[in-house]
């Protein structure tokens, strides 16, 4: 965590005999909006039975050669490690990672012209605004014999598409799910997320949270982000009282 103390001192006091509003200096904890960057290395991925099939089809060194049509869709609920797997795979092949919500046909075509790569990755593939852009990317990858890994919340056959050609391509796309996290995975995930942000939480508080948090990886991720913010704002350690306030806010938000 990063904190900054803004100490009011005598240099900021009004002149002309006016009394300072605060006789003593007060240190204010300011929560700076530094972006948290998750660690997406191979060693940071938490392996479990729920992601075993996905790991076999994505992380195996020869997996891409077995993909029908040269493409694969990895799908599952938020926080289950899909983007992490995508990043590991892209790093192995030197593949560019495109963001689905910003996919553009012209930019994708230029990327393929200039690239010289043999693999490409598309995150949030089910959020592409224009279906023709996604169709064009799939066709480009097929024509250039570029392996394409896509990530989404749902399997390709359930993406709401209208274009018949795109629907046909998606039906021909192999897909593998990342299942809901098991109890052991949720425990390890919470500890890893805390460590990523360098947040120190006592074992009793951690266990207390684990017994009460929703059984979803995304809830663990949101809880840790909220704990980090709360600790920055309070300027003190993460106690069970602070954790309880965060948990209440999280559960209220999900209602």
Short mmCIF file of C-alpha atoms in Angstrom, two decimals:
data_model
loop_
_atom_site.label_atom_id
_atom_site.label_comp_id
_atom_site.label_asym_id
_atom_site.label_seq_id
_atom_site.Cartn_x
_atom_site.Cartn_y
_atom_site.Cartn_z
CA UNK A 1 0.00 0.00 0.00
CA UNK A 2 1.10 3.52 -0.67
CA UNK A 3 0.25 6.29 1.70
CA UNK A 4 1.17 9.93 1.93
CA UNK A 5 1.04 12.15 4.95
CA UNK A 6 -0.06 15.72 4.37
CA UNK A 7 1.01 17.51 7.49
CA UNK A 8 -0.36 20.97 8.19
CA UNK A 9 2.39 23.11 9.63
CA UNK A 10 2.99 26.65 10.73
CA UNK A 11 3.99 27.77 7.24
CA UNK A 12 0.36 27.38 6.18
CA UNK A 13 -0.97 29.43 9.11
CA UNK A 14 -2.88 32.67 8.37
CA UNK A 15 -0.97 35.89 9.01
CA UNK A 16 -2.14 39.08 10.71
CA UNK A 17 -2.73 37.61 14.11
CA UNK A 18 -5.39 35.20 12.95
CA UNK A 19 -5.45 32.00 14.95
CA UNK A 20 -4.72 28.76 13.24
CA UNK A 21 -7.76 26.56 12.84
CA UNK A 22 -5.83 23.66 14.34
CA UNK A 23 -3.26 24.35 17.07
CA UNK A 24 -1.55 21.03 16.50
CA UNK A 25 -0.37 19.56 13.28
CA UNK A 26 -2.67 16.88 11.90
CA UNK A 27 -1.53 14.17 9.54
CA UNK A 28 -4.16 13.38 6.93
CA UNK A 29 -4.09 10.03 5.19
CA UNK A 30 -4.72 10.55 1.49
CA UNK A 31 -5.64 7.50 -0.58
CA UNK A 32 -3.84 8.06 -3.87
CA UNK A 33 -5.42 6.50 -6.97
CA UNK A 34 -2.48 4.32 -7.96
CA UNK A 35 -3.59 1.55 -10.29
CA UNK A 36 -3.20 -1.98 -8.96
CA UNK A 37 -1.58 -4.25 -11.53
CA UNK A 38 -2.28 -7.96 -11.00
CA UNK A 39 0.61 -10.37 -11.44
CA UNK A 40 -0.01 -12.56 -14.46
CA UNK A 41 3.07 -14.79 -14.41
CA UNK A 42 2.86 -18.58 -14.75
CA UNK A 43 4.02 -19.07 -11.15
CA UNK A 44 1.28 -16.71 -9.91
CA UNK A 45 -1.56 -18.82 -11.33
CA UNK A 46 -3.41 -20.88 -8.71
CA UNK A 47 -3.97 -24.37 -10.12
CA UNK A 48 -7.04 -26.33 -9.03
CA UNK A 49 -9.43 -29.00 -10.37
CA UNK A 50 -11.84 -26.27 -11.52
CA UNK A 51 -9.27 -24.95 -14.02
CA UNK A 52 -7.58 -28.25 -14.92
CA UNK A 53 -9.29 -28.60 -18.32
CA UNK A 54 -8.53 -24.99 -19.21
CA UNK A 55 -4.89 -25.43 -18.24
CA UNK A 56 -4.62 -28.55 -20.39
CA UNK A 57 -6.05 -26.84 -23.46
CA UNK A 58 -4.23 -23.53 -23.01
CA UNK A 59 -0.99 -24.01 -21.10
CA UNK A 60 0.16 -27.30 -22.60
CA UNK A 61 3.07 -26.57 -24.95
CA UNK A 62 1.42 -28.34 -27.90
CA UNK A 63 -2.19 -27.42 -27.11
CA UNK A 64 -2.67 -24.76 -29.80
CA UNK A 65 -1.70 -27.23 -32.53
CA UNK A 66 -4.72 -29.36 -31.53
CA UNK A 67 -7.32 -26.57 -31.65
CA UNK A 68 -9.94 -27.15 -34.36
CA UNK A 69 -9.87 -24.28 -36.87
CA UNK A 70 -6.83 -22.96 -34.98
CA UNK A 71 -8.84 -21.10 -32.36
CA UNK A 72 -10.12 -21.64 -28.83
CA UNK A 73 -12.54 -19.83 -26.55
CA UNK A 74 -11.90 -19.83 -22.80
CA UNK A 75 -14.99 -18.95 -20.78
CA UNK A 76 -16.22 -18.68 -17.21
CA UNK A 77 -17.42 -16.27 -14.56
CA UNK A 78 -15.50 -13.18 -13.53
CA UNK A 79 -12.41 -13.67 -11.40
CA UNK A 80 -11.73 -17.31 -12.26
CA UNK A 81 -8.37 -16.63 -13.93
CA UNK A 82 -9.34 -16.44 -17.63
CA UNK A 83 -7.34 -13.28 -18.35
CA UNK A 84 -4.44 -14.70 -16.35
CA UNK A 85 -4.39 -17.81 -18.54
CA UNK A 86 -4.71 -15.63 -21.64
CA UNK A 87 -1.70 -13.57 -20.55
CA UNK A 88 0.44 -16.64 -19.87
CA UNK A 89 -0.44 -18.09 -23.27
CA UNK A 90 0.18 -14.81 -25.08
CA UNK A 91 3.55 -14.44 -23.38
CA UNK A 92 4.62 -17.91 -24.49
CA UNK A 93 3.82 -17.22 -28.15
CA UNK A 94 4.66 -13.53 -28.24
CA UNK A 95 1.04 -12.88 -29.14
CA UNK A 96 -0.54 -9.42 -29.07
CA UNK A 97 -3.50 -9.10 -26.68
CA UNK A 98 -6.48 -7.17 -28.04
CA UNK A 99 -9.35 -5.80 -25.90
CA UNK A 100 -12.74 -6.88 -27.24
CA UNK A 101 -14.60 -3.73 -26.25
CA UNK A 102 -12.15 -1.70 -28.39
CA UNK A 103 -11.67 -4.10 -31.30
CA UNK A 104 -11.48 -2.31 -34.65
CA UNK A 105 -11.29 -3.98 -38.06
CA UNK A 106 -8.83 -1.50 -39.52
CA UNK A 107 -6.46 -1.62 -36.56
CA UNK A 108 -6.65 -5.43 -36.42
CA UNK A 109 -5.79 -5.63 -40.13
CA UNK A 110 -2.81 -3.30 -39.66
CA UNK A 111 -1.68 -5.37 -36.67
CA UNK A 112 -1.69 -8.52 -38.77
CA UNK A 113 0.11 -6.78 -41.65
CA UNK A 114 2.90 -5.48 -39.41
CA UNK A 115 3.05 -8.31 -36.89
CA UNK A 116 4.80 -11.41 -38.18
CA UNK A 117 3.39 -13.31 -35.18
CA UNK A 118 1.79 -16.74 -35.23
CA UNK A 119 -0.70 -16.26 -32.41
CA UNK A 120 -3.13 -13.59 -31.19
CA UNK A 121 -5.32 -13.17 -28.10
CA UNK A 122 -8.67 -11.43 -27.62
CA UNK A 123 -9.90 -10.59 -24.12
CA UNK A 124 -13.62 -9.90 -23.50
CA UNK A 125 -14.42 -11.36 -26.91
CA UNK A 126 -18.16 -11.31 -26.18
CA UNK A 127 -18.04 -7.52 -25.74
CA UNK A 128 -16.96 -6.62 -29.29
CA UNK A 129 -19.29 -3.72 -30.27
CA UNK A 130 -19.47 -4.56 -34.00
CA UNK A 131 -20.00 -8.17 -35.06
CA UNK A 132 -18.29 -7.56 -38.40
CA UNK A 133 -15.08 -6.64 -36.57
CA UNK A 134 -15.07 -9.96 -34.74
CA UNK A 135 -15.87 -11.87 -37.94
CA UNK A 136 -13.05 -10.08 -39.75
CA UNK A 137 -10.57 -10.93 -36.97
CA UNK A 138 -11.54 -14.61 -37.00
CA UNK A 139 -11.25 -14.72 -40.80
CA UNK A 140 -7.88 -12.95 -40.71
CA UNK A 141 -6.52 -15.40 -38.14
CA UNK A 142 -7.76 -18.33 -40.21
CA UNK A 143 -6.33 -17.02 -43.48
CA UNK A 144 -2.93 -16.20 -41.96
CA UNK A 145 -2.83 -19.45 -39.97
CA UNK A 146 -2.58 -17.50 -36.72
CA UNK A 147 -3.74 -19.30 -33.58
CA UNK A 148 -6.46 -17.26 -31.87
CA UNK A 149 -7.35 -17.53 -28.17
CA UNK A 150 -10.51 -15.71 -27.07
CA UNK A 151 -11.81 -15.12 -23.55
CA UNK A 152 -15.43 -14.46 -22.57
CA UNK A 153 -18.01 -14.95 -19.83
CA UNK A 154 -20.08 -17.42 -21.88
CA UNK A 155 -19.30 -20.11 -24.48
CA UNK A 156 -19.26 -18.84 -28.11
CA UNK A 157 -22.48 -20.63 -29.02
CA UNK A 158 -24.29 -18.41 -26.49
CA UNK A 159 -22.92 -15.06 -27.67
CA UNK A 160 -25.79 -12.88 -28.96
CA UNK A 161 -24.81 -12.60 -32.64
CA UNK A 162 -26.93 -11.86 -35.70
CA UNK A 163 -24.53 -12.31 -38.63
CA UNK A 164 -24.96 -15.87 -39.98
CA UNK A 165 -21.29 -16.15 -40.98
CA UNK A 166 -20.13 -15.14 -37.51
CA UNK A 167 -22.60 -17.53 -35.87
CA UNK A 168 -21.21 -20.32 -38.05
CA UNK A 169 -17.60 -19.48 -37.10
CA UNK A 170 -18.47 -19.41 -33.42
CA UNK A 171 -20.23 -22.77 -33.58
CA UNK A 172 -17.04 -24.19 -35.10
CA UNK A 173 -14.89 -22.73 -32.33
CA UNK A 174 -13.74 -25.12 -29.64
CA UNK A 175 -14.34 -23.90 -26.11
CA UNK A 176 -13.26 -24.89 -22.62
CA UNK A 177 -14.74 -23.61 -19.34
CA UNK A 178 -13.03 -22.42 -16.19
CA UNK A 179 -15.29 -23.73 -13.46
CA UNK A 180 -16.34 -22.07 -10.20
CA UNK A 181 -13.56 -21.98 -7.63
CA UNK A 182 -13.37 -24.66 -4.94
CA UNK A 183 -12.99 -23.84 -1.25
CA UNK A 184 -9.27 -24.53 -1.27
CA UNK A 185 -8.77 -22.36 -4.34
CA UNK A 186 -10.77 -19.50 -2.81
CA UNK A 187 -8.56 -19.63 0.30
CA UNK A 188 -5.33 -19.57 -1.71
CA UNK A 189 -6.72 -16.91 -4.03
CA UNK A 190 -7.59 -14.59 -1.15
CA UNK A 191 -4.10 -14.95 0.31
CA UNK A 192 -2.49 -14.30 -3.09
CA UNK A 193 -4.62 -11.20 -3.74
CA UNK A 194 -3.68 -9.82 -0.32
CA UNK A 195 -0.01 -10.50 -0.99
CA UNK A 196 -0.22 -8.81 -4.40
CA UNK A 197 -1.28 -5.58 -2.72
CA UNK A 198 1.14 -6.07 0.18
CA UNK A 199 -1.75 -6.01 2.65
CA UNK A 200 -1.01 -7.50 6.07
CA UNK A 201 -4.06 -9.21 7.54
CA UNK A 202 -4.02 -11.41 10.62
CA UNK A 203 -4.91 -15.08 10.20
CA UNK A 204 -7.98 -14.71 12.44
CA UNK A 205 -9.36 -11.87 10.28
CA UNK A 206 -8.63 -13.79 7.09
CA UNK A 207 -10.42 -16.89 8.36
CA UNK A 208 -13.32 -14.76 9.58
CA UNK A 209 -13.70 -13.25 6.11
CA UNK A 210 -13.41 -16.59 4.33
CA UNK A 211 -16.31 -18.02 6.32
CA UNK A 212 -18.59 -15.14 5.31
CA UNK A 213 -17.62 -14.06 1.80
CA UNK A 214 -19.69 -15.22 -1.19
CA UNK A 215 -18.20 -18.35 -2.69
CA UNK A 216 -16.96 -16.68 -5.85
CA UNK A 217 -13.50 -15.67 -7.00
CA UNK A 218 -14.83 -12.27 -8.05
CA UNK A 219 -16.05 -11.63 -4.48
CA UNK A 220 -12.55 -12.35 -3.15
CA UNK A 221 -11.07 -9.91 -5.64
CA UNK A 222 -13.60 -7.17 -4.83
CA UNK A 223 -13.19 -7.68 -1.09
CA UNK A 224 -9.41 -7.28 -1.25
CA UNK A 225 -9.70 -4.12 -3.35
CA UNK A 226 -12.16 -2.66 -0.83
CA UNK A 227 -9.96 -3.68 2.12
CA UNK A 228 -7.01 -1.94 0.49
CA UNK A 229 -9.00 1.27 0.02
CA UNK A 230 -10.44 1.15 3.53
CA UNK A 231 -7.01 0.65 5.08
CA UNK A 232 -5.61 3.57 3.11
CA UNK A 233 -8.42 5.83 4.24
CA UNK A 234 -8.25 4.81 7.89
CA UNK A 235 -4.47 4.84 8.09
CA UNK A 236 -4.51 1.92 10.51
CA UNK A 237 -4.28 -1.87 10.46
CA UNK A 238 -7.00 -4.12 9.08
CA UNK A 239 -8.96 -5.18 12.12
CA UNK A 240 -12.00 -7.42 12.25
CA UNK A 241 -14.18 -4.32 12.71
CA UNK A 242 -12.80 -2.78 9.52
CA UNK A 243 -13.17 -6.10 7.70
CA UNK A 244 -16.77 -6.33 8.91
CA UNK A 245 -17.54 -2.89 7.49
CA UNK A 246 -16.02 -3.87 4.15
CA UNK A 247 -17.95 -7.14 4.09
CA UNK A 248 -21.21 -5.33 4.85
CA UNK A 249 -20.57 -2.86 2.02
CA UNK A 250 -19.72 -5.67 -0.37
CA UNK A 251 -22.84 -7.68 0.46
CA UNK A 252 -25.04 -4.58 0.25
CA UNK A 253 -23.63 -3.77 -3.18
CA UNK A 254 -24.41 -7.26 -4.42
CA UNK A 255 -28.05 -7.24 -3.29
#
